[in-house]
Coordinates of N, CA and C in Angstrom, one line a residue:
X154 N 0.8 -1.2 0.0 CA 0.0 0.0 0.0 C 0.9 1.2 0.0
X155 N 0.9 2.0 -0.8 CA 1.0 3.5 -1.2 C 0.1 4.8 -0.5
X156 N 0.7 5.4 -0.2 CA -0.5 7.3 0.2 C 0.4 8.1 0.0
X157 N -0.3 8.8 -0.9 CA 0.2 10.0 -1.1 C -0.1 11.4 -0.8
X158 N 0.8 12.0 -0.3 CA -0.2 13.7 -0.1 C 0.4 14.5 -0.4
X159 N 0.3 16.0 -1.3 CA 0.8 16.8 -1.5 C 0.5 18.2 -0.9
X160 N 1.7 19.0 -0.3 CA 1.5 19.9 0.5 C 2.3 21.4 0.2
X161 N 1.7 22.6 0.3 CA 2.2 24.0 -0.2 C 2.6 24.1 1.2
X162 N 4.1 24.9 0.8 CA 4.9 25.1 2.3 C 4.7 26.5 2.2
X163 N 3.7 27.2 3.4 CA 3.8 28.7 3.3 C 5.0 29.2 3.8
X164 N 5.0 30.2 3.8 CA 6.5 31.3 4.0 C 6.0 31.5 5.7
X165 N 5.2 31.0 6.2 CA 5.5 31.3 8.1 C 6.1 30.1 8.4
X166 N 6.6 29.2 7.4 CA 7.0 28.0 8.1 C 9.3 28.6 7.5
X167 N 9.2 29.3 7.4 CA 10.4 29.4 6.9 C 11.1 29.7 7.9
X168 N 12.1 28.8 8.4 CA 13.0 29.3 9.8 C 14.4 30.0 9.5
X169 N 14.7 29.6 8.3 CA 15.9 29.8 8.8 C 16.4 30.9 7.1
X170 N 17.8 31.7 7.1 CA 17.9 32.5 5.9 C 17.6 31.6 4.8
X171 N 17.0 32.1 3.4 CA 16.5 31.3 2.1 C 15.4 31.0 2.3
X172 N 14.6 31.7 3.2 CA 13.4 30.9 3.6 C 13.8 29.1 3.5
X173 N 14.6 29.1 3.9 CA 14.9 27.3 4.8 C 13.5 26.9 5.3
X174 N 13.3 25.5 5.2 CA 12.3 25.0 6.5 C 13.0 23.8 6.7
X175 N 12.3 23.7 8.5 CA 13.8 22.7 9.1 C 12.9 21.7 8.7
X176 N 13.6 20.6 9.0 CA 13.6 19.2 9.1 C 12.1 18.8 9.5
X177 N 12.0 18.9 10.8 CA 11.2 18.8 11.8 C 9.7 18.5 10.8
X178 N 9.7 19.8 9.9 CA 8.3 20.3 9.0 C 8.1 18.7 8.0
X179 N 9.1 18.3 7.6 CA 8.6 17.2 7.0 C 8.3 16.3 7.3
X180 N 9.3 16.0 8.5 CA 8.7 14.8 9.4 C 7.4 14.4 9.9
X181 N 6.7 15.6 9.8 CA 5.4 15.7 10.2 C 4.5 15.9 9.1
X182 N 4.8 15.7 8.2 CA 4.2 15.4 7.1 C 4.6 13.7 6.5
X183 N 5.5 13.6 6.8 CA 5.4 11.7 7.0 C 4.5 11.1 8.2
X184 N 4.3 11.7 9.7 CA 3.6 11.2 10.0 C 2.1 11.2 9.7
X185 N 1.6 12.5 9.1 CA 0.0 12.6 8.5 C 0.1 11.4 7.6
X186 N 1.2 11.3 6.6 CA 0.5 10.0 5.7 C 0.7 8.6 6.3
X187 N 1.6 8.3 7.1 CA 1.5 7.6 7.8 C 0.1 7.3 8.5
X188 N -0.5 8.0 9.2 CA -1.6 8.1 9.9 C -2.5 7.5 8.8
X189 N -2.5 8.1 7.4 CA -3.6 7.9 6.5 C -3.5 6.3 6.0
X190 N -2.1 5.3 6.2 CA -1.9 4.3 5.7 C -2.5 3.5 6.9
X191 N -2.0 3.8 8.7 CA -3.1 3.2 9.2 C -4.2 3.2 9.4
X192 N -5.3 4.3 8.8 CA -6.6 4.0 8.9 C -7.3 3.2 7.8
X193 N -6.4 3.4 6.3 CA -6.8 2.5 5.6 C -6.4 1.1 5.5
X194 N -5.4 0.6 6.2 CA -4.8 -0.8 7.0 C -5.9 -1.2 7.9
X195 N -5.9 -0.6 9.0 CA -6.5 -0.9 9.9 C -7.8 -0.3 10.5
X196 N -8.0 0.7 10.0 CA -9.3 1.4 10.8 C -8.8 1.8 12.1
X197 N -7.6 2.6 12.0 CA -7.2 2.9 13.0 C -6.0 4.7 13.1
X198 N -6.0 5.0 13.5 CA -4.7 6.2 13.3 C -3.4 5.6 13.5
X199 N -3.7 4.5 14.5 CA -2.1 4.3 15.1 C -1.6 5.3 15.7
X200 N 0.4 4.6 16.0 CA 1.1 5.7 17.0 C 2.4 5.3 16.2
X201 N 3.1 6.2 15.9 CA 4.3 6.2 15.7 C 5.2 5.7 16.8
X202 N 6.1 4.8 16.2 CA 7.3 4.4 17.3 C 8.3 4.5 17.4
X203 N 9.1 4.9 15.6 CA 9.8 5.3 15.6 C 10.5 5.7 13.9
X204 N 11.3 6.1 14.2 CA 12.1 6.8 12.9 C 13.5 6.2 12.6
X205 N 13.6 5.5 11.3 CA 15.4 5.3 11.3 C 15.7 5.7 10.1
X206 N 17.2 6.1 9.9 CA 17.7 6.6 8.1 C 17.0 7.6 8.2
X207 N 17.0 8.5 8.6 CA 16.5 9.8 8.1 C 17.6 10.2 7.7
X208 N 17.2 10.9 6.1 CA 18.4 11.4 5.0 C 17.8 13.1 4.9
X209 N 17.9 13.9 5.4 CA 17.8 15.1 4.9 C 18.8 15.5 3.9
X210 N 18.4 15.0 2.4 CA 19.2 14.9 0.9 C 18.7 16.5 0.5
X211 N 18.2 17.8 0.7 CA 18.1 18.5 -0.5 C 16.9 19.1 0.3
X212 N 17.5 20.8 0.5 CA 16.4 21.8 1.2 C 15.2 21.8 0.4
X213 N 14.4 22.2 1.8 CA 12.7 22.6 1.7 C 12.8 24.1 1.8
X214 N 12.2 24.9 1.0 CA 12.4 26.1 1.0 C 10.4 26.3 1.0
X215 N 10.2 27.4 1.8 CA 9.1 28.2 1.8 C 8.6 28.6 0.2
X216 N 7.4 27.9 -0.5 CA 6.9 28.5 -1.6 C 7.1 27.1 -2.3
X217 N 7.7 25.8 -1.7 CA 8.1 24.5 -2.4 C 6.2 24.2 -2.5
X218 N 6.5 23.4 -3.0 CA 5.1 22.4 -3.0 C 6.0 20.5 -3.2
X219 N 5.3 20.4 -1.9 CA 6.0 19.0 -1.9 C 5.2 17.5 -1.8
X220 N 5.6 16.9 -2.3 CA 4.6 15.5 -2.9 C 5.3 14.4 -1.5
X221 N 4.8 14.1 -0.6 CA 4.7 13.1 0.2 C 4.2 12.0 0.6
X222 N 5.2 11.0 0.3 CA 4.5 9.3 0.8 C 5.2 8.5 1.4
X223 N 4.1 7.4 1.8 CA 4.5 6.7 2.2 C 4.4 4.9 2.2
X224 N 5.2 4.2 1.6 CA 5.1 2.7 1.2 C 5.2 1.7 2.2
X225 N 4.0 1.1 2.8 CA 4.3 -0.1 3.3 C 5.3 -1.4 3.0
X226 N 6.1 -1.5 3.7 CA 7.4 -2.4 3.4 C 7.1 -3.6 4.4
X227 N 6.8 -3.5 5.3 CA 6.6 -4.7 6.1 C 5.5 -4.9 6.8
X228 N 4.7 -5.8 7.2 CA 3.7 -5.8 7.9 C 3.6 -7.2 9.5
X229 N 3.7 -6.5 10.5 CA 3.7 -7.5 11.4 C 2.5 -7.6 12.2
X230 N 2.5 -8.4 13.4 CA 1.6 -8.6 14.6 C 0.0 -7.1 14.3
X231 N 1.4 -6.2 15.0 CA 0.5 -4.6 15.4 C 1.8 -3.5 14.7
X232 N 2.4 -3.7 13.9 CA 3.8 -3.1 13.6 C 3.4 -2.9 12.1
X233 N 3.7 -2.1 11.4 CA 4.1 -1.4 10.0 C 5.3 -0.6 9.9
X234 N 6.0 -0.9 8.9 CA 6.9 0.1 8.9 C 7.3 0.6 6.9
X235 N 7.0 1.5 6.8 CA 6.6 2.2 6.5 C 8.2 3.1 5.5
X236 N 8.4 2.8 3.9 CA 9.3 3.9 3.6 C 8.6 5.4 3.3
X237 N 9.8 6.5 3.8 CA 9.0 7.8 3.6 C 9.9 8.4 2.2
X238 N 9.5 9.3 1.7 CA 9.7 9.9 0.8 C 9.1 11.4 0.5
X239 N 9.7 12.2 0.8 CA 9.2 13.9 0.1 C 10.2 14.2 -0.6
X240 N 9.3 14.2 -2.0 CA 9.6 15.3 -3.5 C 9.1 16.6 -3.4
X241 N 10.3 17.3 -3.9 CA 10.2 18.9 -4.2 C 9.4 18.9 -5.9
X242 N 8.0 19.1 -6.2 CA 7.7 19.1 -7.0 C 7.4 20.4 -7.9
X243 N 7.4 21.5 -6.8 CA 7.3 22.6 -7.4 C 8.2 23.6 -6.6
X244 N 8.7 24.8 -7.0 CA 9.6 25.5 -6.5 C 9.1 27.1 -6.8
X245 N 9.2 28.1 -6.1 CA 8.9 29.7 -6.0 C 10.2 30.1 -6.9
X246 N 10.1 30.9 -7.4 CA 11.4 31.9 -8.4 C 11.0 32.8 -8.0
X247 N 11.5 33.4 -6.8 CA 11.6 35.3 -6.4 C 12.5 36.2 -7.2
X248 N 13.5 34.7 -8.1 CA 14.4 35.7 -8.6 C 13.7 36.6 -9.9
X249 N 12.3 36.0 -10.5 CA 11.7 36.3 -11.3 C 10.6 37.5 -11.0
X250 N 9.8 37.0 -9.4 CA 9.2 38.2 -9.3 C 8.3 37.5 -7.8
X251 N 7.6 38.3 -6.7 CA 7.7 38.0 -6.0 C 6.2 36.8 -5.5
X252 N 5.7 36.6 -6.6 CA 4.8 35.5 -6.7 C 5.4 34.3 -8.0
X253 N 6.3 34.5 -8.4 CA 6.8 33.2 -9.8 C 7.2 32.1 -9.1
X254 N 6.8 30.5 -9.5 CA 6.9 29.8 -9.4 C 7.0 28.9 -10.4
X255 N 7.3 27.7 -10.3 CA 7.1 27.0 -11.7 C 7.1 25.3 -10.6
X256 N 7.0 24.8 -12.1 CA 6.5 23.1 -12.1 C 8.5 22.3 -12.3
X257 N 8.5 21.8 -11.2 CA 9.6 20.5 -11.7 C 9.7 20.3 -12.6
X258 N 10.8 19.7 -13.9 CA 11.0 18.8 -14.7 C 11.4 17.8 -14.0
X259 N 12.0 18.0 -12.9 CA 12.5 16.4 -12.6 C 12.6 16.8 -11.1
X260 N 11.7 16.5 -10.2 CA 11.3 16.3 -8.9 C 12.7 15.9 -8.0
X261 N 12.7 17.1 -7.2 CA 13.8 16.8 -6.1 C 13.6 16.3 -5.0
X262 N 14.3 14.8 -4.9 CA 14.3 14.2 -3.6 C 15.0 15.0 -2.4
X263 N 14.0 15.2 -2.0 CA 14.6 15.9 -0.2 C 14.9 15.8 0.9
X264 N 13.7 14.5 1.2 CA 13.7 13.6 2.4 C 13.3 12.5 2.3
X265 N 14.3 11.2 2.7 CA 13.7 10.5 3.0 C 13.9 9.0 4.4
X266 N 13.0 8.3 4.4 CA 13.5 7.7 6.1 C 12.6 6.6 6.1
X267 N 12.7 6.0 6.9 CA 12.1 4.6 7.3 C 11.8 5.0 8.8
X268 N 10.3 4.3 9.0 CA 9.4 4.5 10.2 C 8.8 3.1 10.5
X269 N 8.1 3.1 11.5 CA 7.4 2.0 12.0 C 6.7 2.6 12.7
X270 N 5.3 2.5 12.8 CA 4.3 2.4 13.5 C 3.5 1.3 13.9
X271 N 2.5 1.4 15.3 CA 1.8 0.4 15.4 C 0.4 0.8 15.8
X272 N -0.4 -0.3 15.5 CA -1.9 -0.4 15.9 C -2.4 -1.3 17.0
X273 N -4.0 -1.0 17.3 CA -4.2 -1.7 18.4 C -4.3 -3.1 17.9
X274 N -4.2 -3.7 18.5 CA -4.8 -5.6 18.7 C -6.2 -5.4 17.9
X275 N -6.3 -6.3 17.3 CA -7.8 -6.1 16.5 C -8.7 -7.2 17.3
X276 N -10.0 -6.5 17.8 CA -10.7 -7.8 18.4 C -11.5 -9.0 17.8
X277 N -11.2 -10.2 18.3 CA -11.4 -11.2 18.1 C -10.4 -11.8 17.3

């Protein structure tokens, strides 16, 4: 199973010079789709347990538009774990003018990481 979500990064999320956005911001956009794989797995939200290989490969900049998912890789007992992935699919050009943006030709990998989450015991 696959989920995908795509998300506009406003400019109040920009922390740092370059309108940067930290880390932190995507992670939490892996756990939304995460969330969305276990309710359609399980009928459930689940809880995150953990995070490993996180690759921060290639800045998130304020005005990105970024495509996020996530692929179930294994499936246990109450356990999923879960590859993450955020593409840079669209990008702002300020240098052009102070609303220009444009479309990818070729989607920049930015982040990505391996998680595991779990669900409750299913009854009966």
């Amino acid at each position: 199973m696959r989920v995908t979500h795509r998300r506009y990064v406003p400019y109040s999320h920009a922390h740092y010079g370059g309108s940067l956005v930290d880390g932190a911001y995507v992670l939490g956009l892996f756990g939304d789709v995460a969330t969305e794989v276990c309710i359609r797995m399980d009928g459930d939200e689940g809880l995150f347990a953990s995070y490993s290989d996180v690759q921060f490969l290639a800045a998130v900049r304020a005005g990105d538009v970024l495509e996020v998912s996530a692929e179930v890789t294994r499936v246990g007992n109450r356990s999923r774990t879960l590859a993450f992935e955020a593409l840079v699919v669209c990008r702002a050009r300020p240098d052009l003018s102070a609303s220009a943006a444009e479309v990818l030709e070729t989607p920049i990998v930015a982040t990505t990481a391996v998680g595991v989450v779990v669900v409750p015991v299913s009854p009966g």
